[in-house]
Amino acid sequence: MGAALKKRLMKNRWMYYMLAPGILYFLVFKYAPMWGVLIAFQDYSPFTGFWDSPWIGFEHFQTFFSEPEFGLLFRNTLILAIYNMVFFFPLPIIIALLLNEVRKEVYKRTIQSLIYIPHFISWVVVVGLAYILFTTEGGIVNELAVQYGGEKINFLLNKDWFRIMIVGEMIWKETGWGTILFLAALAGVDPQLYEAARMDGAGRWKQMVHVTLPAIKSTIVVLLILRLGHFMDLGFEQIFLMLNPMNREIGEVFDTYVYERGIQQGDFSYSTAVNLFKSTIGIVLVVLANTFAKKIGEEGIY
């Protein structure tokens, strides 16, 4: 190790000490478990262990693609993923832009705090609240519908409402939390740009279109690329808790299928192969989106 490197390390040693817990976390919980992906190519058994389980190549993938459930799972997962991307992703941007227009800090901070709170509520509680609100047996929504001359709707058992409920719960729980990065980006916009726009006669709307949005465009692009990496990750807990025999036909997705085959049936290699296929789609989308971002002049993520 060179003297210059030693000197630099000693000079910044406290910064490296602070980085150490984060680096250790990613090494132990993110990178080390990736070694287990190899069991997707094995006929893995806990009794024979990782090293002694026979290698079978792409057999699990071939089996999965030939399964009758594959088309159903892929369609359900893809539709919900598109719903989340179309209806959920833009909302934190819109809310952040609206909050940025609030001039009284006390109102702004109060609204921010209120919309952040749902993020810290577990999915068990969120789904429980949904059951309380939308059940036909005393649910507030149905009671109000009857009171105003309507009829009760079985939101929880009607498969036509399943995807709407899933996306609605996601929006309520995570939209506020998603505004944090966009508000941070908005805080970095040079106020002189707004002053110059006002001098040119631009109103609030034109300032947002011609100053605010271009200033945070790179942040939007980066977060969109990162979101595409989790495009097929819909969240196991929420969907599993909302599933029932009446909506399973449109509610069964890769996440719940992996749980059923891997945990309930103990087919670890097969479920790992399914999850690896889902992750591969995310990687491909990230690469394509990043390449497109570079072509239109954005920095991308690498």
mmCIF file of C-alpha atoms in Angstrom:
data_model
loop_
_atom_site.group_PDB
_atom_site.id
_atom_site.type_symbol
_atom_site.label_atom_id
_atom_site.label_comp_id
_atom_site.label_asym_id
_atom_site.label_seq_id
_atom_site.Cartn_x
_atom_site.Cartn_y
_atom_site.Cartn_z
ATOM 1 C CA MET A 1 0.000 0.000 0.000
ATOM 2 C CA GLY A 2 1.472 3.324 -1.066
ATOM 3 C CA ALA A 3 2.320 6.051 1.385
ATOM 4 C CA ALA A 4 -0.086 8.463 -0.310
ATOM 5 C CA LEU A 5 -2.971 5.986 0.016
ATOM 6 C CA LYS A 6 -2.179 5.334 3.688
ATOM 7 C CA LYS A 7 -2.105 9.050 4.347
ATOM 8 C CA ARG A 8 -5.461 9.553 2.613
ATOM 9 C CA LEU A 9 -7.037 6.657 4.540
ATOM 10 C CA MET A 10 -5.760 7.989 7.865
ATOM 11 C CA LYS A 11 -6.944 11.492 7.044
ATOM 12 C CA ASN A 12 -10.484 10.315 6.266
ATOM 13 C CA ARG A 13 -10.574 7.378 8.686
ATOM 14 C CA TRP A 14 -13.639 8.640 10.582
ATOM 15 C CA MET A 15 -15.618 8.816 7.362
ATOM 16 C CA TYR A 16 -14.674 5.216 6.582
ATOM 17 C CA TYR A 17 -15.648 4.192 10.130
ATOM 18 C CA MET A 18 -19.093 5.702 9.544
ATOM 19 C CA LEU A 19 -19.370 3.922 6.187
ATOM 20 C CA ALA A 20 -18.422 0.548 7.680
ATOM 21 C CA PRO A 21 -21.880 -0.398 9.117
ATOM 22 C CA GLY A 22 -23.604 0.372 5.817
ATOM 23 C CA ILE A 23 -21.030 -1.536 3.789
ATOM 24 C CA LEU A 24 -21.247 -4.476 6.191
ATOM 25 C CA TYR A 25 -25.045 -4.473 5.927
ATOM 26 C CA PHE A 26 -24.994 -4.686 2.125
ATOM 27 C CA LEU A 27 -22.290 -7.350 2.129
ATOM 28 C CA VAL A 28 -24.097 -9.577 4.632
ATOM 29 C CA PHE A 29 -27.745 -9.078 3.637
ATOM 30 C CA LYS A 30 -27.552 -8.118 -0.062
ATOM 31 C CA TYR A 31 -24.473 -9.593 -1.721
ATOM 32 C CA ALA A 32 -23.759 -12.764 0.299
ATOM 33 C CA PRO A 33 -27.311 -14.178 -0.190
ATOM 34 C CA MET A 34 -26.879 -13.835 -3.975
ATOM 35 C CA TRP A 35 -24.753 -16.984 -3.814
ATOM 36 C CA GLY A 36 -27.957 -18.900 -3.055
ATOM 37 C CA VAL A 37 -29.306 -18.060 -6.525
ATOM 38 C CA LEU A 38 -27.266 -21.006 -7.784
ATOM 39 C CA ILE A 39 -29.782 -23.474 -6.348
ATOM 40 C CA ALA A 40 -32.079 -22.455 -9.223
ATOM 41 C CA PHE A 41 -29.786 -24.611 -11.368
ATOM 42 C CA GLN A 42 -29.714 -27.520 -8.900
ATOM 43 C CA ASP A 43 -32.065 -30.161 -7.621
ATOM 44 C CA TYR A 44 -31.463 -28.740 -4.187
ATOM 45 C CA SER A 45 -32.305 -30.621 -1.018
ATOM 46 C CA PRO A 46 -31.600 -29.367 2.522
ATOM 47 C CA PHE A 47 -30.585 -32.911 3.447
ATOM 48 C CA THR A 48 -27.840 -33.196 0.825
ATOM 49 C CA GLY A 49 -26.795 -29.574 1.154
ATOM 50 C CA PHE A 50 -25.703 -26.951 -1.327
ATOM 51 C CA TRP A 51 -22.450 -28.604 -2.394
ATOM 52 C CA ASP A 52 -23.793 -32.134 -2.866
ATOM 53 C CA SER A 53 -27.087 -31.326 -4.610
ATOM 54 C CA PRO A 54 -26.982 -32.347 -8.300
ATOM 55 C CA TRP A 55 -26.784 -29.726 -11.035
ATOM 56 C CA ILE A 56 -29.641 -29.850 -13.537
ATOM 57 C CA GLY A 57 -29.066 -26.670 -15.583
ATOM 58 C CA PHE A 58 -32.173 -24.865 -16.862
ATOM 59 C CA GLU A 59 -34.625 -27.676 -16.118
ATOM 60 C CA HIS A 60 -36.577 -25.661 -13.528
ATOM 61 C CA PHE A 61 -36.954 -22.752 -15.964
ATOM 62 C CA GLN A 62 -38.197 -25.084 -18.704
ATOM 63 C CA THR A 63 -40.688 -26.611 -16.280
ATOM 64 C CA PHE A 64 -41.920 -23.197 -15.199
ATOM 65 C CA PHE A 65 -42.394 -21.919 -18.744
ATOM 66 C CA SER A 66 -44.366 -25.039 -19.652
ATOM 67 C CA GLU A 67 -46.622 -24.841 -16.596
ATOM 68 C CA PRO A 68 -50.278 -23.915 -17.282
ATOM 69 C CA GLU A 69 -50.028 -21.281 -14.532
ATOM 70 C CA PHE A 70 -47.200 -19.391 -16.250
ATOM 71 C CA GLY A 71 -49.439 -17.380 -18.588
ATOM 72 C CA LEU A 72 -51.851 -16.510 -15.782
ATOM 73 C CA LEU A 73 -49.073 -15.457 -13.393
ATOM 74 C CA PHE A 74 -47.252 -13.411 -16.015
ATOM 75 C CA ARG A 75 -50.439 -11.622 -17.104
ATOM 76 C CA ASN A 76 -51.570 -10.833 -13.554
ATOM 77 C CA THR A 77 -48.133 -9.610 -12.505
ATOM 78 C CA LEU A 78 -47.668 -7.525 -15.653
ATOM 79 C CA ILE A 79 -51.085 -5.840 -15.391
ATOM 80 C CA LEU A 80 -50.597 -4.902 -11.734
ATOM 81 C CA ALA A 81 -47.054 -3.703 -12.446
ATOM 82 C CA ILE A 82 -48.328 -1.445 -15.251
ATOM 83 C CA TYR A 83 -51.116 -0.139 -13.004
ATOM 84 C CA ASN A 84 -48.563 0.754 -10.338
ATOM 85 C CA MET A 85 -46.290 2.422 -12.864
ATOM 86 C CA VAL A 86 -49.059 4.442 -14.518
ATOM 87 C CA PHE A 87 -51.108 5.455 -11.474
ATOM 88 C CA PHE A 88 -48.639 5.343 -8.576
ATOM 89 C CA PHE A 89 -45.280 6.560 -9.918
ATOM 90 C CA PRO A 90 -46.449 10.035 -11.114
ATOM 91 C CA LEU A 91 -48.335 10.852 -7.907
ATOM 92 C CA PRO A 92 -45.311 11.614 -5.669
ATOM 93 C CA ILE A 93 -44.093 14.005 -8.370
ATOM 94 C CA ILE A 94 -47.480 15.747 -8.536
ATOM 95 C CA ILE A 95 -47.785 15.973 -4.737
ATOM 96 C CA ALA A 96 -44.228 17.311 -4.458
ATOM 97 C CA LEU A 97 -44.981 19.986 -7.059
ATOM 98 C CA LEU A 98 -48.157 20.974 -5.210
ATOM 99 C CA LEU A 99 -46.360 21.125 -1.865
ATOM 100 C CA ASN A 100 -43.647 23.233 -3.441
ATOM 101 C CA GLU A 101 -46.301 25.843 -4.256
ATOM 102 C CA VAL A 102 -47.441 26.112 -0.621
ATOM 103 C CA ARG A 103 -45.861 29.261 0.756
ATOM 104 C CA LYS A 104 -46.787 28.971 4.446
ATOM 105 C CA GLU A 105 -44.259 26.588 5.999
ATOM 106 C CA VAL A 106 -46.548 25.530 8.848
ATOM 107 C CA TYR A 107 -49.158 24.238 6.392
ATOM 108 C CA LYS A 108 -46.516 22.623 4.235
ATOM 109 C CA ARG A 109 -44.874 20.775 7.156
ATOM 110 C CA THR A 110 -48.241 19.656 8.530
ATOM 111 C CA ILE A 111 -49.346 18.210 5.189
ATOM 112 C CA GLN A 112 -45.966 16.495 4.733
ATOM 113 C CA SER A 113 -46.186 14.872 8.155
ATOM 114 C CA LEU A 114 -49.732 13.647 7.563
ATOM 115 C CA ILE A 115 -48.964 12.044 4.210
ATOM 116 C CA TYR A 116 -45.715 10.462 5.494
ATOM 117 C CA ILE A 117 -47.425 8.609 8.345
ATOM 118 C CA PRO A 118 -49.045 5.774 6.309
ATOM 119 C CA HIS A 119 -45.598 4.601 5.158
ATOM 120 C CA PHE A 120 -44.848 3.450 8.709
ATOM 121 C CA ILE A 121 -48.043 1.399 8.989
ATOM 122 C CA SER A 122 -47.589 -2.305 8.232
ATOM 123 C CA TRP A 123 -49.463 -3.941 5.365
ATOM 124 C CA VAL A 124 -51.325 -6.094 7.882
ATOM 125 C CA VAL A 125 -52.837 -2.962 9.401
ATOM 126 C CA VAL A 126 -53.502 -1.362 5.993
ATOM 127 C CA VAL A 127 -55.338 -4.429 4.709
ATOM 128 C CA GLY A 128 -57.187 -4.665 8.022
ATOM 129 C CA LEU A 129 -58.367 -1.081 7.592
ATOM 130 C CA ALA A 130 -59.472 -1.881 4.046
ATOM 131 C CA TYR A 131 -61.533 -4.809 5.326
ATOM 132 C CA ILE A 132 -63.145 -2.626 7.983
ATOM 133 C CA LEU A 133 -63.974 0.138 5.503
ATOM 134 C CA PHE A 134 -65.155 -1.949 2.546
ATOM 135 C CA THR A 135 -66.788 -5.026 4.062
ATOM 136 C CA THR A 136 -70.486 -5.532 3.367
ATOM 137 C CA GLU A 137 -71.079 -6.294 7.038
ATOM 138 C CA GLY A 138 -71.073 -2.806 8.505
ATOM 139 C CA GLY A 139 -68.332 -1.297 6.361
ATOM 140 C CA ILE A 140 -68.431 2.501 6.298
ATOM 141 C CA VAL A 141 -68.251 2.749 2.496
ATOM 142 C CA ASN A 142 -71.148 0.369 1.906
ATOM 143 C CA GLU A 143 -73.220 1.885 4.708
ATOM 144 C CA LEU A 144 -72.829 5.336 3.163
ATOM 145 C CA ALA A 145 -73.725 3.943 -0.261
ATOM 146 C CA VAL A 146 -76.959 2.465 1.114
ATOM 147 C CA GLN A 147 -77.742 5.648 3.036
ATOM 148 C CA TYR A 148 -77.564 7.674 -0.192
ATOM 149 C CA GLY A 149 -79.754 5.277 -2.140
ATOM 150 C CA GLY A 150 -77.115 2.959 -3.627
ATOM 151 C CA GLU A 151 -76.477 -0.749 -3.197
ATOM 152 C CA LYS A 152 -73.813 -2.590 -1.321
ATOM 153 C CA ILE A 153 -70.792 -3.701 -3.350
ATOM 154 C CA ASN A 154 -68.675 -6.628 -2.235
ATOM 155 C CA PHE A 155 -65.326 -4.947 -2.879
ATOM 156 C CA LEU A 156 -63.322 -7.643 -1.117
ATOM 157 C CA LEU A 157 -64.732 -10.657 -2.953
ATOM 158 C CA ASN A 158 -65.444 -9.068 -6.322
ATOM 159 C CA LYS A 159 -62.471 -9.721 -8.608
ATOM 160 C CA ASP A 160 -63.296 -6.638 -10.680
ATOM 161 C CA TRP A 161 -62.312 -4.476 -7.706
ATOM 162 C CA PHE A 162 -59.169 -6.384 -6.705
ATOM 163 C CA ARG A 163 -56.636 -4.453 -8.775
ATOM 164 C CA ILE A 164 -58.261 -1.117 -7.934
ATOM 165 C CA MET A 165 -58.012 -1.963 -4.239
ATOM 166 C CA ILE A 166 -54.360 -3.004 -4.545
ATOM 167 C CA VAL A 167 -53.318 0.160 -6.366
ATOM 168 C CA GLY A 168 -55.438 2.349 -4.091
ATOM 169 C CA GLU A 169 -53.815 0.922 -0.961
ATOM 170 C CA MET A 170 -50.358 1.404 -2.484
ATOM 171 C CA ILE A 171 -51.139 5.019 -3.343
ATOM 172 C CA TRP A 172 -52.461 5.769 0.150
ATOM 173 C CA LYS A 173 -49.527 4.129 1.912
ATOM 174 C CA GLU A 174 -46.497 5.133 -0.153
ATOM 175 C CA THR A 175 -47.278 8.326 -2.085
ATOM 176 C CA GLY A 176 -46.298 10.653 0.752
ATOM 177 C CA TRP A 177 -43.031 8.853 1.390
ATOM 178 C CA GLY A 178 -42.221 8.942 -2.316
ATOM 179 C CA THR A 179 -42.309 12.744 -2.318
ATOM 180 C CA ILE A 180 -39.177 13.033 -0.143
ATOM 181 C CA LEU A 181 -36.609 12.776 -2.938
ATOM 182 C CA PHE A 182 -38.587 15.038 -5.248
ATOM 183 C CA LEU A 183 -38.963 17.688 -2.547
ATOM 184 C CA ALA A 184 -35.217 17.473 -1.921
ATOM 185 C CA ALA A 185 -34.604 17.995 -5.645
ATOM 186 C CA LEU A 186 -37.013 20.945 -5.677
ATOM 187 C CA ALA A 187 -35.180 22.522 -2.749
ATOM 188 C CA GLY A 188 -32.060 22.663 -4.907
ATOM 189 C CA VAL A 189 -33.638 24.689 -7.706
ATOM 190 C CA ASP A 190 -31.966 28.101 -8.028
ATOM 191 C CA PRO A 191 -34.466 30.794 -6.886
ATOM 192 C CA GLN A 192 -32.951 33.185 -9.438
ATOM 193 C CA LEU A 193 -34.493 31.056 -12.196
ATOM 194 C CA TYR A 194 -37.952 31.813 -10.798
ATOM 195 C CA GLU A 195 -37.123 35.494 -10.513
ATOM 196 C CA ALA A 196 -35.991 35.574 -14.127
ATOM 197 C CA ALA A 197 -39.162 33.773 -15.199
ATOM 198 C CA ARG A 198 -41.321 36.279 -13.306
ATOM 199 C CA MET A 199 -39.437 39.127 -14.939
ATOM 200 C CA ASP A 200 -40.398 37.612 -18.302
ATOM 201 C CA GLY A 201 -44.054 37.553 -17.244
ATOM 202 C CA ALA A 202 -44.359 33.845 -16.465
ATOM 203 C CA GLY A 203 -47.128 32.894 -14.053
ATOM 204 C CA ARG A 204 -47.033 30.056 -11.523
ATOM 205 C CA TRP A 205 -48.059 27.453 -14.086
ATOM 206 C CA LYS A 206 -45.432 28.495 -16.649
ATOM 207 C CA GLN A 207 -42.789 28.640 -13.921
ATOM 208 C CA MET A 208 -43.578 25.041 -13.001
ATOM 209 C CA VAL A 209 -43.519 23.887 -16.632
ATOM 210 C CA HIS A 210 -40.428 25.793 -17.771
ATOM 211 C CA VAL A 211 -38.365 25.974 -14.561
ATOM 212 C CA THR A 212 -39.396 23.397 -11.953
ATOM 213 C CA LEU A 213 -39.939 20.336 -14.136
ATOM 214 C CA PRO A 214 -36.743 20.768 -16.205
ATOM 215 C CA ALA A 215 -34.785 21.255 -12.965
ATOM 216 C CA ILE A 216 -35.932 17.915 -11.510
ATOM 217 C CA LYS A 217 -36.071 16.005 -14.804
ATOM 218 C CA SER A 218 -32.835 14.131 -14.098
ATOM 219 C CA THR A 219 -34.144 13.031 -10.687
ATOM 220 C CA ILE A 220 -37.360 11.768 -12.266
ATOM 221 C CA VAL A 221 -35.408 9.811 -14.890
ATOM 222 C CA VAL A 222 -33.089 8.189 -12.336
ATOM 223 C CA LEU A 223 -35.957 7.191 -10.039
ATOM 224 C CA LEU A 224 -37.927 5.846 -12.998
ATOM 225 C CA ILE A 225 -34.989 3.661 -14.023
ATOM 226 C CA LEU A 226 -34.598 2.386 -10.466
ATOM 227 C CA ARG A 227 -38.335 1.746 -10.257
ATOM 228 C CA LEU A 228 -38.183 -0.346 -13.425
ATOM 229 C CA GLY A 229 -35.660 -2.569 -11.656
ATOM 230 C CA HIS A 230 -38.479 -3.547 -9.292
ATOM 231 C CA PHE A 231 -41.125 -3.530 -12.011
ATOM 232 C CA MET A 232 -42.260 -7.100 -11.306
ATOM 233 C CA ASP A 233 -41.913 -6.797 -7.511
ATOM 234 C CA LEU A 234 -45.446 -6.114 -6.373
ATOM 235 C CA GLY A 235 -44.961 -6.865 -2.693
ATOM 236 C CA PHE A 236 -45.873 -10.226 -1.237
ATOM 237 C CA GLU A 237 -47.564 -9.140 1.988
ATOM 238 C CA GLN A 238 -50.232 -6.881 0.546
ATOM 239 C CA ILE A 239 -51.368 -9.208 -2.231
ATOM 240 C CA PHE A 240 -51.200 -12.314 -0.050
ATOM 241 C CA LEU A 241 -53.421 -10.666 2.567
ATOM 242 C CA MET A 242 -55.917 -9.482 -0.064
ATOM 243 C CA LEU A 243 -56.180 -12.850 -1.820
ATOM 244 C CA ASN A 244 -59.231 -15.058 -1.374
ATOM 245 C CA PRO A 245 -60.806 -17.865 -3.451
ATOM 246 C CA MET A 246 -63.011 -15.372 -5.324
ATOM 247 C CA ASN A 247 -60.211 -13.137 -6.644
ATOM 248 C CA ARG A 248 -57.315 -15.597 -6.868
ATOM 249 C CA GLU A 249 -57.778 -15.925 -10.622
ATOM 250 C CA ILE A 250 -56.602 -12.342 -11.183
ATOM 251 C CA GLY A 251 -54.677 -11.888 -7.917
ATOM 252 C CA GLU A 252 -52.151 -14.723 -8.048
ATOM 253 C CA VAL A 253 -48.765 -13.249 -9.006
ATOM 254 C CA PHE A 254 -45.138 -14.374 -9.048
ATOM 255 C CA ASP A 255 -44.564 -13.287 -5.427
ATOM 256 C CA THR A 256 -47.412 -15.364 -4.013
ATOM 257 C CA TYR A 257 -46.574 -18.282 -6.312
ATOM 258 C CA VAL A 258 -42.968 -18.295 -5.055
ATOM 259 C CA TYR A 259 -44.240 -18.385 -1.469
ATOM 260 C CA GLU A 260 -46.607 -21.246 -2.226
ATOM 261 C CA ARG A 261 -44.022 -23.397 -4.013
ATOM 262 C CA GLY A 262 -40.988 -22.449 -1.955
ATOM 263 C CA ILE A 263 -42.280 -22.166 1.604
ATOM 264 C CA GLN A 264 -45.473 -24.191 1.674
ATOM 265 C CA GLN A 265 -44.340 -27.004 -0.617
ATOM 266 C CA GLY A 266 -40.600 -26.832 0.091
ATOM 267 C CA ASP A 267 -39.602 -26.696 -3.596
ATOM 268 C CA PHE A 268 -36.690 -24.328 -3.012
ATOM 269 C CA SER A 269 -34.888 -24.732 -6.339
ATOM 270 C CA TYR A 270 -38.011 -24.255 -8.425
ATOM 271 C CA SER A 271 -39.174 -21.173 -6.506
ATOM 272 C CA THR A 272 -35.677 -19.678 -6.748
ATOM 273 C CA ALA A 273 -35.786 -20.172 -10.518
ATOM 274 C CA VAL A 274 -39.132 -18.358 -10.685
ATOM 275 C CA ASN A 275 -37.804 -15.473 -8.617
ATOM 276 C CA LEU A 276 -34.633 -15.316 -10.713
ATOM 277 C CA PHE A 277 -36.733 -15.057 -13.870
ATOM 278 C CA LYS A 278 -38.637 -12.149 -12.335
ATOM 279 C CA SER A 279 -35.404 -10.418 -11.331
ATOM 280 C CA THR A 280 -33.941 -10.913 -14.805
ATOM 281 C CA ILE A 281 -36.856 -8.980 -16.282
ATOM 282 C CA GLY A 282 -36.046 -6.107 -13.919
ATOM 283 C CA ILE A 283 -32.367 -6.104 -14.942
ATOM 284 C CA VAL A 284 -33.259 -6.070 -18.643
ATOM 285 C CA LEU A 285 -35.672 -3.160 -18.118
ATOM 286 C CA VAL A 286 -33.047 -1.181 -16.202
ATOM 287 C CA VAL A 287 -30.441 -1.683 -18.945
ATOM 288 C CA LEU A 288 -32.893 -0.702 -21.694
ATOM 289 C CA ALA A 289 -34.186 2.334 -19.784
ATOM 290 C CA ASN A 290 -30.675 3.494 -18.926
ATOM 291 C CA THR A 291 -29.572 3.144 -22.562
ATOM 292 C CA PHE A 292 -32.586 5.145 -23.713
ATOM 293 C CA ALA A 293 -31.914 7.819 -21.076
ATOM 294 C CA LYS A 294 -28.344 8.205 -22.341
ATOM 295 C CA LYS A 295 -29.589 8.597 -25.907
ATOM 296 C CA ILE A 296 -31.911 11.467 -24.961
ATOM 297 C CA GLY A 297 -29.136 13.267 -23.109
ATOM 298 C CA GLU A 298 -29.751 12.198 -19.504
ATOM 299 C CA GLU A 299 -27.035 10.814 -17.249
ATOM 300 C CA GLY A 300 -28.771 7.557 -16.281
ATOM 301 C CA ILE A 301 -27.565 5.496 -13.328
ATOM 302 C CA TYR A 302 -24.288 4.205 -14.773
#
